[in-house]
Amino acid sequence: MTRIFPLLSVYLLFLISTESVFSQPKTEYKILSIAFYNVENLFDTENNPFTFDDDRTPEGDDVWTQEKYRDKLQKLAGVMAEIGYDATKQPPVIIGLCEVENRGVLEDLINEPQLKHYNYNIVHYDSPDRRGIDVALLYRKEIFRLENSVSHELLINNSNEPDKRVYTRDQLVVSGKIDGEKLHFIVNHWPSRSGGEAASSYKREKAAALNKIILDSIFKKQPLAKIISMGDFNDDPTNKSFKEVLKTVATQDEVNPHQLYNPMEKMLKKGMGTLAYRDGWNLFDQILVSGLLTGRDYSTFQFYKVGIFNKKHLITEKGQYKGYPFRSYGYSGYQGGYSDHFPVYIYLLKKVSSNQNRDNR
């Protein structure tokens, strides 16, 4: 019998291994998960005079109390701890977030009991968004070694009033290493479809153009960079912002090192989605990977699988919106749910040599 030695506690040996009848060496793997979650207006209960958060206060229209806030934190933390757990027996190494009000709500979130002992740290910058919501990234600091981060402002002028600026979310770039391998993460929350998809599409195309500039700047400094771009893009994988501006690729074997592979384009064609509107599904929440993450030898970390985390408790059970994501607030007021979006995630996989196994005993 071949003994399987344990890896570092932060990893799980992947469940698939190979061993020939001639007792040749086993092939073992490390697997980790990367997630993104639009947490639907995670606001504290204090009134910020510089943002439009009046509704999310105890005195506001939403009657946003400490009790509701703490309940939402507990629910979100529970979901994050579950994502990818079936395969990894650990929560994600990286979690991108959007619709967070400030650093304070992130600190409250990572200090919830379901997450606290995993030692998450925070990367967050205040955006100029008029709603007062930002993007952020959480990382498990004993696994991901943060090297640098920067927030890129998205500058868009209003098409109807060119002298007026559209205030929206920045794009967050975070770089660091896992097992000595450098990875770059871009966290996005592109402009909404307010005013209609066609009338607002130019905003998301501007956002895609900024994303392309960021990608090109990383590749210029590091031609063999591994990049993961994630977010709520407010567009589907087949929209112009992806196919014409970012020039994303839907087939894993056809992507080159400086392109983005979008594994979620095929999911959209199967009718899958992360949010629902008027009895139709959209797949706005996506994770894309650059070409050097699409190899199949797994000698370094490679993309393995993508998923939508839509377990039963995250789904509305009855009523007009049965089957939709179970959200915090709906048209009829407070619902007591999680978010109006499902989280998404990918697995990264890497072979482990027998020497590494011995070193990790």
Coordinates of C-alpha atoms in Angstrom, one line a residue:
M1 CA 0.0 0.0 0.0
T2 CA 1.3 3.4 -0.9
R3 CA 1.1 5.8 2.0
I4 CA -0.1 9.4 1.3
F5 CA 1.7 12.0 3.3
P6 CA -0.2 15.1 4.4
L7 CA 0.6 18.5 2.8
L8 CA 0.8 21.8 4.6
S9 CA -2.4 22.3 6.7
V10 CA -3.6 25.1 4.4
Y11 CA -3.9 22.7 1.5
L12 CA -5.8 19.5 0.7
L13 CA -4.4 16.7 -1.3
F14 CA -6.6 16.6 -4.4
L15 CA -8.8 13.5 -4.3
I16 CA -7.7 12.3 -7.7
S17 CA -4.4 10.4 -7.7
T18 CA -2.8 8.0 -10.1
E19 CA -0.9 4.9 -9.4
S20 CA 0.0 2.1 -11.8
V21 CA -0.2 -1.6 -11.1
F22 CA 3.6 -1.6 -11.2
S23 CA 3.8 0.7 -8.1
Q24 CA 5.1 3.7 -9.9
P25 CA 5.1 7.0 -8.0
K26 CA 1.7 8.5 -7.2
T27 CA 0.7 11.8 -8.6
E28 CA -0.8 14.1 -6.0
Y29 CA -2.1 17.6 -6.3
K30 CA -2.7 20.8 -4.3
I31 CA -6.0 22.4 -5.0
L32 CA -7.2 25.9 -3.9
S33 CA -10.2 28.0 -4.6
I34 CA -10.5 31.6 -5.8
A35 CA -14.0 33.3 -5.4
F36 CA -15.9 36.4 -6.2
Y37 CA -19.1 37.7 -4.5
N38 CA -21.3 40.7 -5.0
V39 CA -22.6 41.0 -1.4
E40 CA -25.5 43.4 -2.2
N41 CA -25.0 46.7 -0.4
L42 CA -23.0 45.7 2.6
F43 CA -23.4 48.9 4.6
D44 CA -22.9 49.7 8.2
T45 CA -25.7 51.5 10.1
E46 CA -24.0 54.9 10.3
N47 CA -25.0 57.8 8.1
N48 CA -22.1 58.9 5.9
P49 CA -22.7 62.5 4.8
F50 CA -20.5 62.1 1.7
T51 CA -22.4 59.2 0.2
F52 CA -26.0 58.2 -0.6
D53 CA -26.4 55.8 2.2
D54 CA -29.4 57.5 3.9
D55 CA -31.6 54.4 3.3
R56 CA -29.1 52.1 5.0
T57 CA -29.5 53.6 8.5
P58 CA -31.9 52.8 11.3
E59 CA -33.9 55.9 10.5
G60 CA -33.8 55.4 6.7
D61 CA -36.3 53.8 4.4
D62 CA -34.7 50.4 4.8
V63 CA -34.7 50.6 8.6
W64 CA -31.2 49.2 8.5
T65 CA -30.6 48.2 12.1
Q66 CA -27.6 46.7 13.9
E67 CA -29.6 43.4 14.2
K68 CA -30.1 43.2 10.4
Y69 CA -26.4 44.2 9.8
R70 CA -25.1 41.6 12.1
D71 CA -27.4 39.0 10.6
K72 CA -26.2 39.8 7.1
L73 CA -22.5 39.6 8.2
Q74 CA -23.1 36.2 9.7
K75 CA -24.9 34.9 6.6
L76 CA -22.2 36.2 4.2
A77 CA -19.4 34.8 6.3
G78 CA -21.1 31.5 6.3
V79 CA -21.3 31.4 2.5
M80 CA -17.7 32.4 2.0
A81 CA -16.5 29.7 4.4
E82 CA -18.5 27.2 2.3
I83 CA -17.3 28.1 -1.2
G84 CA -15.1 25.4 -2.6
Y85 CA -15.1 23.5 0.7
D86 CA -16.3 20.3 -0.9
A87 CA -13.1 19.9 -2.7
T88 CA -10.5 21.8 -0.7
K89 CA -11.8 21.4 2.9
Q90 CA -10.8 25.1 3.3
P91 CA -12.5 28.4 2.3
P92 CA -11.0 30.3 -0.7
V93 CA -7.5 31.6 -0.6
I94 CA -8.7 34.8 -2.4
I95 CA -12.2 36.4 -2.3
G96 CA -13.0 39.4 -4.5
L97 CA -15.9 41.5 -3.3
C98 CA -18.0 44.3 -4.5
E99 CA -20.8 46.5 -3.0
V100 CA -18.9 47.1 0.3
E101 CA -19.2 50.5 1.9
N102 CA -15.9 50.8 3.6
R103 CA -13.0 49.0 5.3
G104 CA -15.0 48.8 8.6
V105 CA -17.6 46.5 7.2
L106 CA -14.8 44.3 5.8
E107 CA -13.1 44.1 9.2
D108 CA -16.5 43.1 10.8
L109 CA -16.9 40.5 8.1
I110 CA -13.5 38.7 8.5
N111 CA -14.0 38.8 12.3
E112 CA -17.2 36.7 12.1
P113 CA -16.6 33.3 13.8
Q114 CA -16.9 31.4 10.5
L115 CA -13.9 33.3 9.0
K116 CA -11.9 34.6 11.9
H117 CA -9.6 31.6 12.4
Y118 CA -8.6 31.6 8.7
N119 CA -6.7 34.8 9.1
Y120 CA -8.0 36.8 6.2
N121 CA -6.5 40.2 5.5
I122 CA -8.0 43.1 3.5
V123 CA -7.0 45.1 0.4
H124 CA -9.4 48.0 0.0
Y125 CA -9.4 51.6 -1.4
D126 CA -12.2 54.1 -1.3
S127 CA -13.8 54.7 -4.7
P128 CA -15.5 57.9 -5.9
D129 CA -18.7 55.9 -6.6
R130 CA -21.8 58.1 -5.9
R131 CA -23.5 55.2 -4.1
G132 CA -20.6 54.9 -1.8
I133 CA -19.7 51.3 -2.7
D134 CA -16.3 49.8 -3.4
V135 CA -14.5 46.7 -4.5
A136 CA -12.1 44.8 -2.2
L137 CA -10.1 41.7 -1.9
L138 CA -9.7 39.3 1.0
Y139 CA -6.7 37.0 1.2
R140 CA -5.5 34.3 3.6
K141 CA -2.2 35.8 4.7
E142 CA -0.5 32.5 5.6
I143 CA -1.0 31.3 2.0
F144 CA -0.9 34.4 -0.2
R145 CA 2.1 36.7 0.2
L146 CA 1.0 40.2 -0.7
E147 CA 3.5 42.2 -2.7
N148 CA 1.6 45.3 -3.9
S149 CA -1.8 46.7 -4.7
V150 CA -3.1 49.7 -6.6
S151 CA -6.5 51.2 -7.4
H152 CA -7.2 52.4 -11.0
E153 CA -9.8 55.1 -11.3
L154 CA -12.3 54.7 -14.2
L155 CA -12.9 58.0 -15.9
I156 CA -16.1 58.3 -17.9
N157 CA -18.0 61.3 -19.1
N158 CA -21.8 61.3 -19.3
S159 CA -22.8 60.8 -23.0
N160 CA -25.8 63.2 -22.6
E161 CA -23.9 65.8 -20.7
P162 CA -20.2 65.5 -21.7
D163 CA -19.1 68.0 -19.0
K164 CA -20.4 65.8 -16.3
R165 CA -18.5 62.8 -15.0
V166 CA -20.0 59.4 -14.2
Y167 CA -18.8 58.4 -10.7
T168 CA -18.3 54.7 -10.5
R169 CA -16.0 52.1 -9.0
D170 CA -12.3 51.8 -9.3
Q171 CA -10.6 48.6 -10.6
L172 CA -8.4 47.1 -7.9
V173 CA -5.1 45.3 -8.8
V174 CA -3.5 43.0 -6.2
S175 CA -0.2 41.1 -6.8
G176 CA 1.5 38.5 -4.7
K177 CA 2.7 34.9 -4.5
I178 CA 1.4 31.5 -3.6
D179 CA 4.0 28.8 -3.2
G180 CA 6.5 31.2 -4.8
E181 CA 4.3 31.6 -8.0
K182 CA 3.4 35.2 -8.7
L183 CA -0.3 35.9 -9.4
H184 CA -2.1 39.1 -10.3
F185 CA -5.8 39.7 -9.4
I186 CA -8.0 42.4 -10.9
V187 CA -11.3 43.1 -9.0
N188 CA -14.1 44.8 -11.0
H189 CA -17.5 46.2 -10.6
W190 CA -18.3 47.7 -13.9
P191 CA -21.0 50.4 -14.4
S192 CA -24.6 49.3 -14.1
R193 CA -27.3 49.0 -16.8
S194 CA -29.3 51.8 -15.3
G195 CA -31.1 53.6 -18.2
G196 CA -31.1 50.5 -20.3
E197 CA -28.5 48.0 -21.6
A198 CA -27.9 49.8 -24.9
A199 CA -27.8 53.4 -23.5
S200 CA -25.3 52.4 -20.8
S201 CA -23.1 50.0 -22.8
Y202 CA -20.5 52.7 -23.5
K203 CA -19.7 52.8 -19.8
R204 CA -18.9 49.1 -19.6
E205 CA -16.9 49.3 -22.8
K206 CA -14.8 52.1 -21.1
A207 CA -14.4 49.8 -18.1
A208 CA -13.3 47.0 -20.4
A209 CA -10.8 49.3 -22.1
L210 CA -9.3 50.2 -18.7
N211 CA -9.1 46.5 -17.9
K212 CA -7.2 46.0 -21.1
I213 CA -4.8 48.8 -20.3
I214 CA -4.1 47.2 -16.9
L215 CA -3.5 43.8 -18.5
D216 CA -1.2 45.2 -21.1
S217 CA 0.8 47.1 -18.4
I218 CA 1.3 43.9 -16.4
F219 CA 2.3 41.9 -19.5
K220 CA 4.8 44.6 -20.5
K221 CA 6.6 44.2 -17.2
Q222 CA 6.1 40.5 -16.9
P223 CA 5.4 38.8 -20.3
L224 CA 4.7 35.5 -18.6
A225 CA 2.3 36.9 -16.1
K226 CA -0.6 34.9 -14.6
I227 CA -3.6 37.1 -14.2
I228 CA -7.1 36.5 -12.9
S229 CA -9.8 39.2 -13.6
M230 CA -12.9 38.8 -11.6
G231 CA -16.0 40.8 -10.8
D232 CA -19.6 41.8 -11.4
F233 CA -19.2 43.1 -14.9
N234 CA -22.9 44.0 -15.5
D235 CA -22.4 42.4 -18.9
D236 CA -22.7 38.8 -20.0
P237 CA -19.6 37.0 -21.5
T238 CA -20.9 37.5 -25.0
N239 CA -21.4 41.3 -24.8
K240 CA -19.2 43.7 -26.8
S241 CA -17.2 44.7 -23.8
F242 CA -15.8 41.2 -23.6
K243 CA -15.7 40.0 -27.1
E244 CA -14.6 43.1 -28.9
V245 CA -12.8 45.2 -26.3
L246 CA -11.2 42.6 -24.1
K247 CA -11.3 40.0 -26.9
T248 CA -11.9 37.1 -24.5
V249 CA -11.6 33.5 -25.7
A250 CA -14.2 30.8 -24.9
T251 CA -12.1 27.8 -25.8
Q252 CA -9.3 26.8 -23.4
D253 CA -7.0 25.4 -26.0
E254 CA -7.2 28.5 -28.2
V255 CA -6.1 31.2 -25.8
N256 CA -2.6 32.7 -26.1
P257 CA -0.5 33.9 -23.1
H258 CA -1.7 37.5 -23.4
Q259 CA -5.4 36.8 -23.8
L260 CA -8.1 36.1 -21.3
Y261 CA -9.9 32.8 -21.3
N262 CA -13.5 33.1 -20.1
P263 CA -14.8 29.7 -18.9
M264 CA -18.2 31.2 -18.2
E265 CA -19.1 31.9 -21.8
K266 CA -20.1 28.2 -22.2
M267 CA -22.1 28.3 -19.0
L268 CA -24.1 31.2 -20.2
K269 CA -25.0 29.3 -23.4
K270 CA -26.3 26.5 -21.2
G271 CA -28.7 29.0 -19.6
M272 CA -26.8 29.3 -16.3
G273 CA -26.6 32.6 -14.4
T274 CA -25.8 34.4 -11.2
L275 CA -28.7 36.9 -11.0
A276 CA -32.2 36.9 -12.4
Y277 CA -34.4 39.7 -13.8
R278 CA -37.8 39.4 -15.3
D279 CA -37.7 35.7 -15.5
G280 CA -34.3 35.7 -17.3
W281 CA -30.8 34.9 -16.1
N282 CA -27.7 36.9 -16.6
L283 CA -24.1 35.8 -15.9
F284 CA -22.6 39.1 -14.8
D285 CA -20.4 37.6 -12.1
Q286 CA -17.4 36.1 -13.8
I287 CA -13.8 34.9 -13.3
L288 CA -11.4 35.1 -16.3
V289 CA -7.9 33.8 -16.4
S290 CA -4.9 34.6 -18.7
G291 CA -3.4 32.1 -21.1
L292 CA -0.6 30.8 -18.9
L293 CA -3.2 29.6 -16.4
T294 CA -4.8 27.3 -19.0
G295 CA -2.1 24.6 -19.3
R296 CA -2.9 21.0 -18.7
D297 CA 0.4 19.7 -17.3
Y298 CA -0.2 21.2 -13.8
S299 CA 3.5 21.5 -13.0
T300 CA 2.5 25.0 -11.9
F301 CA -0.9 26.3 -10.7
Q302 CA -3.4 26.0 -13.5
F303 CA -7.1 26.7 -14.0
Y304 CA -9.0 23.4 -13.3
K305 CA -12.7 24.2 -13.0
V306 CA -15.3 27.0 -12.7
G307 CA -18.5 27.0 -10.7
I308 CA -21.5 29.0 -9.5
F309 CA -22.1 28.6 -5.8
N310 CA -25.9 28.3 -5.7
K311 CA -26.7 26.0 -2.9
K312 CA -30.3 25.6 -1.8
H313 CA -30.1 28.0 1.1
L314 CA -29.1 30.8 -1.2
I315 CA -32.2 30.4 -3.4
T316 CA -35.6 32.0 -2.8
E317 CA -37.9 29.1 -1.9
K318 CA -41.4 30.5 -2.8
G319 CA -43.4 33.4 -4.1
Q320 CA -43.0 35.5 -7.3
Y321 CA -39.2 35.2 -7.2
K322 CA -39.0 31.5 -6.5
G323 CA -35.7 30.2 -7.8
Y324 CA -34.0 33.6 -7.7
P325 CA -31.0 34.4 -5.4
F326 CA -32.3 35.0 -1.8
R327 CA -31.5 38.6 -1.3
S328 CA -31.4 41.0 1.6
Y329 CA -33.9 43.5 0.2
G330 CA -36.4 43.0 -2.6
Y331 CA -39.2 45.1 -4.1
S332 CA -41.4 44.4 -1.1
G333 CA -38.7 45.4 1.5
Y334 CA -36.4 43.4 3.8
Q335 CA -36.1 39.7 2.9
G336 CA -33.5 38.6 5.3
G337 CA -31.5 36.7 2.7
Y338 CA -27.9 36.9 1.5
S339 CA -27.5 38.7 -1.8
D340 CA -29.2 39.2 -5.2
H341 CA -26.2 37.6 -6.8
F342 CA -24.7 34.1 -6.5
P343 CA -21.0 33.8 -5.8
V344 CA -18.7 32.3 -8.4
Y345 CA -15.4 30.5 -8.0
I346 CA -12.6 28.6 -9.7
Y347 CA -10.2 25.9 -8.6
L348 CA -6.5 26.1 -9.3
L349 CA -4.6 22.8 -9.4
K350 CA -0.9 22.0 -9.1
K351 CA 1.1 18.7 -9.1
V352 CA 3.0 17.9 -5.9
S353 CA 6.3 16.0 -6.2
S354 CA 7.2 13.2 -3.9
N355 CA 10.0 15.4 -2.5
Q356 CA 7.5 18.1 -1.6
N357 CA 5.4 15.4 0.2
R358 CA 8.4 14.4 2.3
D359 CA 9.1 18.0 3.1
N360 CA 5.6 18.6 4.3
R361 CA 5.3 15.6 6.6

